[in-house]
PDB file of C-alpha atoms in Angstrom:
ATOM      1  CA  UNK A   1    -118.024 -29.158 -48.222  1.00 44.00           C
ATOM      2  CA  UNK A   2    -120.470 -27.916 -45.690  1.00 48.00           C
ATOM      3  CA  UNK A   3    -121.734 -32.224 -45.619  1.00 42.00           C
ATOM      4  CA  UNK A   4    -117.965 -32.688 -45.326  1.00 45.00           C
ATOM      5  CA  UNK A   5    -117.535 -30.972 -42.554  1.00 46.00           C
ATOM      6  CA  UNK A   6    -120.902 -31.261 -40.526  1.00 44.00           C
ATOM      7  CA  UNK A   7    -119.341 -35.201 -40.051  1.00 46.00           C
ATOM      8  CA  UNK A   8    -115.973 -34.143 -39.076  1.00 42.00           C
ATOM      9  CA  UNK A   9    -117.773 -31.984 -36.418  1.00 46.00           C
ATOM     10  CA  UNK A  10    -119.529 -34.592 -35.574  1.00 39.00           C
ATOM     11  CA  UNK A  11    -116.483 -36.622 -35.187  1.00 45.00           C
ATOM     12  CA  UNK A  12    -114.662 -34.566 -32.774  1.00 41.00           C
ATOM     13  CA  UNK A  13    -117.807 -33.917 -30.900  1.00 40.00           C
ATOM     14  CA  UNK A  14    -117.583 -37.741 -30.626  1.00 47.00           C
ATOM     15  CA  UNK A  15    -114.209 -38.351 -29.467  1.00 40.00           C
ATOM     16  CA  UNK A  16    -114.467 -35.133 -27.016  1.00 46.00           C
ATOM     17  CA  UNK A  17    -117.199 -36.938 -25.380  1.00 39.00           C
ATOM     18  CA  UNK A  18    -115.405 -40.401 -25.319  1.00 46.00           C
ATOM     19  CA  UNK A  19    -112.473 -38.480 -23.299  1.00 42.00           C
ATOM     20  CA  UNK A  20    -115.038 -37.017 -20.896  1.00 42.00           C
ATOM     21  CA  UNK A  21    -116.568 -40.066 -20.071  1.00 39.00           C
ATOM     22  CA  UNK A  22    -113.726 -42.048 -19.825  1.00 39.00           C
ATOM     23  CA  UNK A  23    -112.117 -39.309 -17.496  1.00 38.00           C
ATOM     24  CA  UNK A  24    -115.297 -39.381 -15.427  1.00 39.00           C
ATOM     25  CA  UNK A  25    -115.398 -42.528 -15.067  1.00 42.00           C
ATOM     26  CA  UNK A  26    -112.252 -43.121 -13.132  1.00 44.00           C
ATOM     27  CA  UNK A  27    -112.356 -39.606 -11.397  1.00 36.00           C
ATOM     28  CA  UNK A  28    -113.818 -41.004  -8.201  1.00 38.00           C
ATOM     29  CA  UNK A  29    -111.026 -43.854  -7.638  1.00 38.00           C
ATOM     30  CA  UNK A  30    -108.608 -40.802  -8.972  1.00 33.00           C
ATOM     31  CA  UNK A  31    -110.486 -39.003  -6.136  1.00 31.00           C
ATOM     32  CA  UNK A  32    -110.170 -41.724  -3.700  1.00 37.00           C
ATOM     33  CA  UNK A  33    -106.907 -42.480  -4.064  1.00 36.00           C
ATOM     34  CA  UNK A  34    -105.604 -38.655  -3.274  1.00 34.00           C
ATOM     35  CA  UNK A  35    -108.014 -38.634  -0.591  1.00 33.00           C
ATOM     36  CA  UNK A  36    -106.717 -41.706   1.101  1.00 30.00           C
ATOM     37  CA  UNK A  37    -103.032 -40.383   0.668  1.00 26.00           C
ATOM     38  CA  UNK A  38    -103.712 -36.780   2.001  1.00 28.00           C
ATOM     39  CA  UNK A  39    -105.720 -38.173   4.805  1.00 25.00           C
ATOM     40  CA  UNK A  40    -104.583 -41.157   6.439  1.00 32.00           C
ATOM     41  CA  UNK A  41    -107.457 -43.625   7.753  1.00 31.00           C
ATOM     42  CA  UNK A  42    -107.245 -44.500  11.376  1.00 42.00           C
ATOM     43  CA  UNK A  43    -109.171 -46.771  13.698  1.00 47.00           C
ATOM     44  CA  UNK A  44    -109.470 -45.242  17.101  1.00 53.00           C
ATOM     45  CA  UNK A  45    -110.279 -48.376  19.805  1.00 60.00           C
ATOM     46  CA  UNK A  46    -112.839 -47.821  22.060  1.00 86.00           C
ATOM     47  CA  UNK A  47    -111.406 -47.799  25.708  1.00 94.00           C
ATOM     48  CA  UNK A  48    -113.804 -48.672  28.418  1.00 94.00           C
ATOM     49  CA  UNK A  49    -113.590 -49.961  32.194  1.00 95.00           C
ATOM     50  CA  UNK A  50    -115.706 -53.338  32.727  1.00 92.00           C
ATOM     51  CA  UNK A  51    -114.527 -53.311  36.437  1.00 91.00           C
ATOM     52  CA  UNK A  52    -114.313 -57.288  37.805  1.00 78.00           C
ATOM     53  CA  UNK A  53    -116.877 -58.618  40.318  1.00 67.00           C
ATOM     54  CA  UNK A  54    -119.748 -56.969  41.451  1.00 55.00           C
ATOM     55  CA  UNK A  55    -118.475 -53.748  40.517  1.00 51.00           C
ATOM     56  CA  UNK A  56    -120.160 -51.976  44.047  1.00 55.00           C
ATOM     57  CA  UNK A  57    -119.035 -48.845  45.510  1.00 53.00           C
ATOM     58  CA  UNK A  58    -115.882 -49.435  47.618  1.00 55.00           C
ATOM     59  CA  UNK A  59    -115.768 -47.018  50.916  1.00 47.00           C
ATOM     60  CA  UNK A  60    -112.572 -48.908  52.570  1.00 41.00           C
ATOM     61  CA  UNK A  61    -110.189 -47.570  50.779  1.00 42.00           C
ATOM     62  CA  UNK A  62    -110.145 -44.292  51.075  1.00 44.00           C
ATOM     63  CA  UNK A  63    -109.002 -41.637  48.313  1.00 51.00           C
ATOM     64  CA  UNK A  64    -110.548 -38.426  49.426  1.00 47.00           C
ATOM     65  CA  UNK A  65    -107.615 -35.676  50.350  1.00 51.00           C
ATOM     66  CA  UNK A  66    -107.277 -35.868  53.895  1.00 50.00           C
ATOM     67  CA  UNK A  67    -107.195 -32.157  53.695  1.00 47.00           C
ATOM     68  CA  UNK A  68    -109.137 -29.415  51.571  1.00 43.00           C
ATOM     69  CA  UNK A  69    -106.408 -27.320  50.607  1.00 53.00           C
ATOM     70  CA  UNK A  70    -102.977 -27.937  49.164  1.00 63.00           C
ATOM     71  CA  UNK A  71    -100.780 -26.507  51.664  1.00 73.00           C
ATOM     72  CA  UNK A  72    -101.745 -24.089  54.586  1.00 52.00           C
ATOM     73  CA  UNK A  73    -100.054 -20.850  52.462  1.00 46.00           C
ATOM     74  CA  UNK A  74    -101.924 -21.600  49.216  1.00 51.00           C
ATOM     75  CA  UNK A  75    -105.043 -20.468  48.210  1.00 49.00           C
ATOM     76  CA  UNK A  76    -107.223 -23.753  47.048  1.00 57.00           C
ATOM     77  CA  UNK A  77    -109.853 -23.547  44.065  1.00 64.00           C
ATOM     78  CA  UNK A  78    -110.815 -26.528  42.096  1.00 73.00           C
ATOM     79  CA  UNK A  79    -110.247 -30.123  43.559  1.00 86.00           C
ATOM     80  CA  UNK A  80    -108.098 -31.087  45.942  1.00 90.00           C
ATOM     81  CA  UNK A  81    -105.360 -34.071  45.750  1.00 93.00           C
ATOM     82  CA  UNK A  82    -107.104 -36.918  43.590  1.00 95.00           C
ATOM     83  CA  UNK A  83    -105.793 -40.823  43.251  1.00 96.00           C
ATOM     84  CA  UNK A  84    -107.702 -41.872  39.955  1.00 97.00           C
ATOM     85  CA  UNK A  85    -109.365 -44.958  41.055  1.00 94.00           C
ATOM     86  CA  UNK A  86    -112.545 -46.383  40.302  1.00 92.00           C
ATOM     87  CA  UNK A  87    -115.558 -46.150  42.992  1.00 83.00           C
ATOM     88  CA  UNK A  88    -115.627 -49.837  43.059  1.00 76.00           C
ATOM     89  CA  UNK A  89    -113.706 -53.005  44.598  1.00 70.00           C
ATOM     90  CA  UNK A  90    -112.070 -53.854  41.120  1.00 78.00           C
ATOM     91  CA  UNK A  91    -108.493 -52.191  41.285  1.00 93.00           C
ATOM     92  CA  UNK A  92    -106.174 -54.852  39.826  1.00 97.00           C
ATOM     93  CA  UNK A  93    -103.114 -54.940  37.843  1.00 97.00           C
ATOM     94  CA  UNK A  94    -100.915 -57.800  35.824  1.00 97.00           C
ATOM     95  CA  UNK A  95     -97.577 -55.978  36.017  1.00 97.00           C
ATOM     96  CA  UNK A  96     -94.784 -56.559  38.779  1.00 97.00           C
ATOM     97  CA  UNK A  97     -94.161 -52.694  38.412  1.00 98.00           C
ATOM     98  CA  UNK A  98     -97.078 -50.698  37.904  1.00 98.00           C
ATOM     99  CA  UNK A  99     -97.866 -46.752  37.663  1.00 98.00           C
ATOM    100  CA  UNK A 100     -99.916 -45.085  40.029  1.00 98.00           C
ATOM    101  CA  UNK A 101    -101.863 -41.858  39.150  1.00 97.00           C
ATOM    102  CA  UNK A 102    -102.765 -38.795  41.208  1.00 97.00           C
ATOM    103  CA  UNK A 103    -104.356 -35.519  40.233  1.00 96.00           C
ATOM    104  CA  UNK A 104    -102.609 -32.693  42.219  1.00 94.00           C
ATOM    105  CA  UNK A 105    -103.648 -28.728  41.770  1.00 93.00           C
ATOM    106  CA  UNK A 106    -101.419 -26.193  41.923  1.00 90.00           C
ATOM    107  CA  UNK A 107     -98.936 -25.987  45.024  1.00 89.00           C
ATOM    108  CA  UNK A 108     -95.835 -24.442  46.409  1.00 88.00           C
ATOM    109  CA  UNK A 109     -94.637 -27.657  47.240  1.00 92.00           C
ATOM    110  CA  UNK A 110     -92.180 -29.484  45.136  1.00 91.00           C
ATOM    111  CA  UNK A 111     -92.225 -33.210  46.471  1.00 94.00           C
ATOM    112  CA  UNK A 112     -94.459 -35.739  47.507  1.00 95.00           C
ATOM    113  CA  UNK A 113     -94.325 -39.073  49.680  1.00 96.00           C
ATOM    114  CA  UNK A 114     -94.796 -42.347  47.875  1.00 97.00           C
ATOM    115  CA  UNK A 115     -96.051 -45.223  50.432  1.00 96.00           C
ATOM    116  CA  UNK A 116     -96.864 -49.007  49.623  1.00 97.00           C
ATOM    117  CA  UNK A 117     -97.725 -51.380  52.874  1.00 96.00           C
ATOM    118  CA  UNK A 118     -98.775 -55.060  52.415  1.00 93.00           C
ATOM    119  CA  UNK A 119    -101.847 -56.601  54.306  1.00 90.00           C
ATOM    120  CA  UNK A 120     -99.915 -56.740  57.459  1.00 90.00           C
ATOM    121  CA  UNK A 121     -99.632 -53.133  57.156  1.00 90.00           C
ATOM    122  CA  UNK A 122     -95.545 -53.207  56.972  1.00 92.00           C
ATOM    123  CA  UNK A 123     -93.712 -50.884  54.666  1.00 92.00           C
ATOM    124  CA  UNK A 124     -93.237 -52.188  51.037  1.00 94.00           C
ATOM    125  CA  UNK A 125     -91.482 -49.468  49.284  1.00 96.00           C
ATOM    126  CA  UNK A 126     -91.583 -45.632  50.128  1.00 96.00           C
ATOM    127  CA  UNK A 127     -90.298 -42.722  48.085  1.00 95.00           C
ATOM    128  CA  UNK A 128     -89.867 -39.359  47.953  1.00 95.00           C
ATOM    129  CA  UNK A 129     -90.892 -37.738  44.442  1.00 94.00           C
ATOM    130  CA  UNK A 130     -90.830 -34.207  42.691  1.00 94.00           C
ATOM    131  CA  UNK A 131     -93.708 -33.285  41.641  1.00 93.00           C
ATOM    132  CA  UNK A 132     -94.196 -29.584  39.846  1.00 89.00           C
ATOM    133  CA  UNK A 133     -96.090 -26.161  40.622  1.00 87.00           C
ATOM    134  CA  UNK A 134     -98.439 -26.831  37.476  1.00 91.00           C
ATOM    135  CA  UNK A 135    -102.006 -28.505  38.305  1.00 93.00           C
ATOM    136  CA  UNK A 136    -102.489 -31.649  36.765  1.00 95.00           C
ATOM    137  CA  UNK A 137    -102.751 -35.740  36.999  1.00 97.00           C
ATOM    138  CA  UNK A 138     -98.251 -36.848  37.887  1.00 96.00           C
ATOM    139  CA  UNK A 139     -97.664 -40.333  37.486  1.00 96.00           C
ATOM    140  CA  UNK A 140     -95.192 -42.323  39.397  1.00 96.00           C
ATOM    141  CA  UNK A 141     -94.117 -46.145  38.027  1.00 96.00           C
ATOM    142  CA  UNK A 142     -92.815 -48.270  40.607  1.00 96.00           C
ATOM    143  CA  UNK A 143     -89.396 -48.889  39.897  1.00 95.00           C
ATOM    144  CA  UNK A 144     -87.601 -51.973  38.725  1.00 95.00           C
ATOM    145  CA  UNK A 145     -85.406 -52.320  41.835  1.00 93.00           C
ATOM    146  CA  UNK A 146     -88.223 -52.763  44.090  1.00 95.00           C
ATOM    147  CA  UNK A 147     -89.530 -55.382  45.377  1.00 95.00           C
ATOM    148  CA  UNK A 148     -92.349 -56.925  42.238  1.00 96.00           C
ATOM    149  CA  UNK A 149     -95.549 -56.956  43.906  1.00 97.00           C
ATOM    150  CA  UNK A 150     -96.806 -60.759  44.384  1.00 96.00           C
ATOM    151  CA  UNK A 151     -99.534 -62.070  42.609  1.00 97.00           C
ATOM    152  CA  UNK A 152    -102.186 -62.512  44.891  1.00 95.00           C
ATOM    153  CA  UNK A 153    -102.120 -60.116  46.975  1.00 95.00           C
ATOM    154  CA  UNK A 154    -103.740 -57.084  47.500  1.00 95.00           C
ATOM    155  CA  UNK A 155    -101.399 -53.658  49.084  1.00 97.00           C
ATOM    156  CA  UNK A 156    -102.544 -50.097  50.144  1.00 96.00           C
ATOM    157  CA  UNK A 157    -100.511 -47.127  48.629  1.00 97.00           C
ATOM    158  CA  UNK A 158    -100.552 -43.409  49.692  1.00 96.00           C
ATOM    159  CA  UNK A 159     -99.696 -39.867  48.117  1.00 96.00           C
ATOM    160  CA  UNK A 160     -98.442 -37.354  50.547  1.00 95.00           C
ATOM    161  CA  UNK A 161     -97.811 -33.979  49.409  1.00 94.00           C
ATOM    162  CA  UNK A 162     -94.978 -32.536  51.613  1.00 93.00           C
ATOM    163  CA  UNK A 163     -95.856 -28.378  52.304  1.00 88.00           C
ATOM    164  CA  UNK A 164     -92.388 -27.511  54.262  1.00 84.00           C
ATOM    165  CA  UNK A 165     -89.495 -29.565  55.137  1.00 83.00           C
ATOM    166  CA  UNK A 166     -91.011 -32.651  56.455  1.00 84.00           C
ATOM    167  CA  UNK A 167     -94.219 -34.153  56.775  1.00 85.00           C
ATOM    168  CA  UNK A 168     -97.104 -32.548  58.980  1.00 84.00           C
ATOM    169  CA  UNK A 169     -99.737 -34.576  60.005  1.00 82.00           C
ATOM    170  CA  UNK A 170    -102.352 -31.984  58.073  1.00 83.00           C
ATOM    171  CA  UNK A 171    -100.306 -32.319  54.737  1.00 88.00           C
ATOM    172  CA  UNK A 172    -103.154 -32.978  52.161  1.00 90.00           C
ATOM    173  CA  UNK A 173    -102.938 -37.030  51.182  1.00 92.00           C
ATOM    174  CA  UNK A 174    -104.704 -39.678  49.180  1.00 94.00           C
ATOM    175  CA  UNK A 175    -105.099 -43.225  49.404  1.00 93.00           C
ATOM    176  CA  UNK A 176    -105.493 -46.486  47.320  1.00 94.00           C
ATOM    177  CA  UNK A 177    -105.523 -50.266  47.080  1.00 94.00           C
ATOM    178  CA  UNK A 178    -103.830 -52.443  44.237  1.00 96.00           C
ATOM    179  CA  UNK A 179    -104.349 -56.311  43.588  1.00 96.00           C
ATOM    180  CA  UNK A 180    -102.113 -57.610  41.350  1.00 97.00           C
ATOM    181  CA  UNK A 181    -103.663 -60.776  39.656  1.00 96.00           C
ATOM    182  CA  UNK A 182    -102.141 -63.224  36.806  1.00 96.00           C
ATOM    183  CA  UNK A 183    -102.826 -62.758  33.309  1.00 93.00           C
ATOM    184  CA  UNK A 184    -105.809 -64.471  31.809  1.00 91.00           C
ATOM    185  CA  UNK A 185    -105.392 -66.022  28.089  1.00 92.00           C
ATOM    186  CA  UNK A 186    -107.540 -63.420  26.774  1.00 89.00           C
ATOM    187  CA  UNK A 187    -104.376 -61.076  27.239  1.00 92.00           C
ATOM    188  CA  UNK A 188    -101.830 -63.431  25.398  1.00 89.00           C
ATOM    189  CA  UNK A 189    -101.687 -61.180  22.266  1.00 88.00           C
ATOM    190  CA  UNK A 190    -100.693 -57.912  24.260  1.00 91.00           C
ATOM    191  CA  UNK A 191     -97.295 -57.487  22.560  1.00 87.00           C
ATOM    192  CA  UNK A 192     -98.681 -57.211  19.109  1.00 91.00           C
ATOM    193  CA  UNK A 193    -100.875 -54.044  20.636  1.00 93.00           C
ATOM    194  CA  UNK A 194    -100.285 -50.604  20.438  1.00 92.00           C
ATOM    195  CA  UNK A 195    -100.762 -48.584  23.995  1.00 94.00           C
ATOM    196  CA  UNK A 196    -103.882 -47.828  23.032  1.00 94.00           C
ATOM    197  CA  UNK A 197    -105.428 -51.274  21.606  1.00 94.00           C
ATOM    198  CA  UNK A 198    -103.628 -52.675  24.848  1.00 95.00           C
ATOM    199  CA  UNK A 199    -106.008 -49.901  26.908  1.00 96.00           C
ATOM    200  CA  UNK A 200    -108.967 -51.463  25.276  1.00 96.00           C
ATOM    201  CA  UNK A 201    -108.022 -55.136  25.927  1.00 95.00           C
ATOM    202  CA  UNK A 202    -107.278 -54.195  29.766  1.00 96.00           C
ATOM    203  CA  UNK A 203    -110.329 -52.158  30.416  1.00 96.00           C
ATOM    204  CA  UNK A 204    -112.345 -54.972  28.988  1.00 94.00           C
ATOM    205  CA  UNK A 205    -111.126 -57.260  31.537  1.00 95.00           C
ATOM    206  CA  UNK A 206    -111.670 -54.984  34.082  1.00 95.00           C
ATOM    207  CA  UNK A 207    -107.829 -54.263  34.770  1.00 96.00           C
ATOM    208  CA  UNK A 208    -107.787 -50.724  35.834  1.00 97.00           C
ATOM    209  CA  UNK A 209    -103.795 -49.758  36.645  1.00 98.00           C
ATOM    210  CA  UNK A 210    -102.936 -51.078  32.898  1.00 98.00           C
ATOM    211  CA  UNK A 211    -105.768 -49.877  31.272  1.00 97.00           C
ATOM    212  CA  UNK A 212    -104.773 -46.458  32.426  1.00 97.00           C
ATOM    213  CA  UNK A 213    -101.286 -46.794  31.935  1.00 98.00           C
ATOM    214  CA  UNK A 214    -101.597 -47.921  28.160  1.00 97.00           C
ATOM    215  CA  UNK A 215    -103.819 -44.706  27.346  1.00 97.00           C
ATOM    216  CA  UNK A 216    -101.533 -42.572  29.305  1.00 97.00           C
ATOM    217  CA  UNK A 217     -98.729 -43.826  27.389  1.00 95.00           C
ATOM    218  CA  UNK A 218    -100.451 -43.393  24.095  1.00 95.00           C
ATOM    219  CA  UNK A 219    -101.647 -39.663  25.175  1.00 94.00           C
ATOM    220  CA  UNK A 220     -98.694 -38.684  25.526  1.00 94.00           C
ATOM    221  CA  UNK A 221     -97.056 -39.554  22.378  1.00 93.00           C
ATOM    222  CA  UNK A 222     -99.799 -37.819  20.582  1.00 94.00           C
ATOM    223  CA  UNK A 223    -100.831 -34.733  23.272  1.00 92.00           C
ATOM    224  CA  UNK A 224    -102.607 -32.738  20.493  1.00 93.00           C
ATOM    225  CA  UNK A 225    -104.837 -35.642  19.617  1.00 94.00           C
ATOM    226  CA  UNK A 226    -108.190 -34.381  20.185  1.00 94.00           C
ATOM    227  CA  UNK A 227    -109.898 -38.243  19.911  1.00 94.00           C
ATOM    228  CA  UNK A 228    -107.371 -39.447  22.331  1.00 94.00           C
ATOM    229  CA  UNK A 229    -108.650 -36.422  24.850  1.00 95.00           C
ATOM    230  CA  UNK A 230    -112.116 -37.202  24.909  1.00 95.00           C
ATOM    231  CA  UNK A 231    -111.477 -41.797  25.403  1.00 96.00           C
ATOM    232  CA  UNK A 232    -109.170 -39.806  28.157  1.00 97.00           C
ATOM    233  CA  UNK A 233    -111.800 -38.042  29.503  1.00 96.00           C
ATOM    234  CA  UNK A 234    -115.038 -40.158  29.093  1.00 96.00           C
ATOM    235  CA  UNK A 235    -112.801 -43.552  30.791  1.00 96.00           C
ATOM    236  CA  UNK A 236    -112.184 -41.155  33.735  1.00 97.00           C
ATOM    237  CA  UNK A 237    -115.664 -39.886  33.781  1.00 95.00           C
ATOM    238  CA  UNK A 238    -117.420 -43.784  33.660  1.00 94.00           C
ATOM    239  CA  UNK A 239    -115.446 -44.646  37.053  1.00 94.00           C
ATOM    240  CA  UNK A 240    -116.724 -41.082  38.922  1.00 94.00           C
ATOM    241  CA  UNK A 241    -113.688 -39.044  38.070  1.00 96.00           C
ATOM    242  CA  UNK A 242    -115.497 -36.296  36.149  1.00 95.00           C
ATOM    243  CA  UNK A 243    -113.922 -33.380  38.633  1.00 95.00           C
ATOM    244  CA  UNK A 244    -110.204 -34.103  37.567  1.00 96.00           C
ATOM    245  CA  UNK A 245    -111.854 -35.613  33.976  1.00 97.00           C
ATOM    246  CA  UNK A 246    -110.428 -32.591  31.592  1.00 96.00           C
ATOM    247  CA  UNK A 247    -107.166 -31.926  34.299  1.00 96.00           C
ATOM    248  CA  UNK A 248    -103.759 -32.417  32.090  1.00 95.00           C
ATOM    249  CA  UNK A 249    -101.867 -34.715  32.316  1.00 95.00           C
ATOM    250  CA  UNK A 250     -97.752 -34.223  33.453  1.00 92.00           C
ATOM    251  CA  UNK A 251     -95.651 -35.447  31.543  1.00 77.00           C
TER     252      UNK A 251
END
């Protein structure tokens, strides 16, 4: 009996082990699987600015804040009024209607002055905008009614934040210059982009407006993305924007 049952021990000890390995042996695609469920993979593009040309510090056009505080009554600490523009002659865009960026800190003002001239210096399009009390980057998209900017041909823009009831000449401004050039082939698949592999295809061709635009866009569908924060800030910091770099940006 005690033969008898050494073998059946034996047996069982067998089969037990059998299970174990078995079970083993698919526990890491077991473990894979629930891992890849639970936590989605993602590819996060890397957005960088490869500005066109000689990529040289540009000094005529402007963009400091033609005055260090925000308006005479408020107390200023930080940076002033900011356009976010690279330091360099490449500031181009493909689209008719493109956004414009500007960091402002926090005012008692609650509108700004939106200016575009041509080359001869004649008014394009002005508008008067709200902007809020909170300090961050506003945005402002040209709008569809006017007039497409030309391909071609390069305009000056300007920011005016408006402390009273009209415009003083020592309301704090910005300036900027836009080129808007044709699209090459390398940007022919666009469409099937998301905002943020669209980013990455602009900056690469050294097409700042819509690179900024696209990552803007894709910030603010995901604000508590942490990876998105940081292509945010290091793309602002490459072009010399590191004061305004970690600023929020307005919805």
């Amino acid at each position: 009996m005690d033969w008898h049952n050494d073998r059946l021990s034996i047996k069982l000890f067998s089969v037990s082990l059998s299970l174990k390995l078995l079970f083993l042996a698919g526990l890491p695609t077991l473990l894979h699987s629930q891992s890849a469920s639970a936590i989605p993979s993602t590819t996060v593009a890397s957005v960088t600015f490869e500005p066109a040309g000689d990529g040289k510090p540009d000094d005529a056009a402007g963009g400091a804040s033609r005055d260090g505080g925000i308006c005479s009554q408020d107390a200023q600490i930080g940076p002033s009024v900011t356009p976010l523009r690279p330091a360099t002659h490449s500031e181009l865009t493909v689209a008719e209607h493109p956004t414009f960026f500007v960091y402002v800190p926090q005012t008692s003002a609650n509108k700004a002055l939106f200016v575009i001239k041509d080359q001869a210096e004649n008014y394009y399009y002005e508008k008067t905008i709200s902007i809020s009390h909170t300090a961050g980057i506003v945005s402002f998209k040209l709008p569809d009614e006017a007039p497409a900017l030309e391909i071609g041909k390069t305009y000056q823009w300007s920011f005016v934040v408006i402390c009273g009831e009209a415009i003083r000449p020592d309301n704090p401004g910005v300036e900027g210059r836009i080129q808007r050039v044709a699209a090459n082939p390398a940007l022919s698949q666009l469409k099937s982009l998301s905002p943020l592999e669209r980013a990455a295809l602009y900056g690469k061709n050294g097409i700042w407006y819509d690179t900024l635009t696209s990552l803007a866009e894709q910030r603010r569908s995901q604000p508590n993305d942490s990876t998105l924060a940081a292509t945010w800030e290091k793309l602002l910091k490459s072009v010399g924007l590191e004061a305004i770099a970690t600023k929020p940006l307005l919805q």
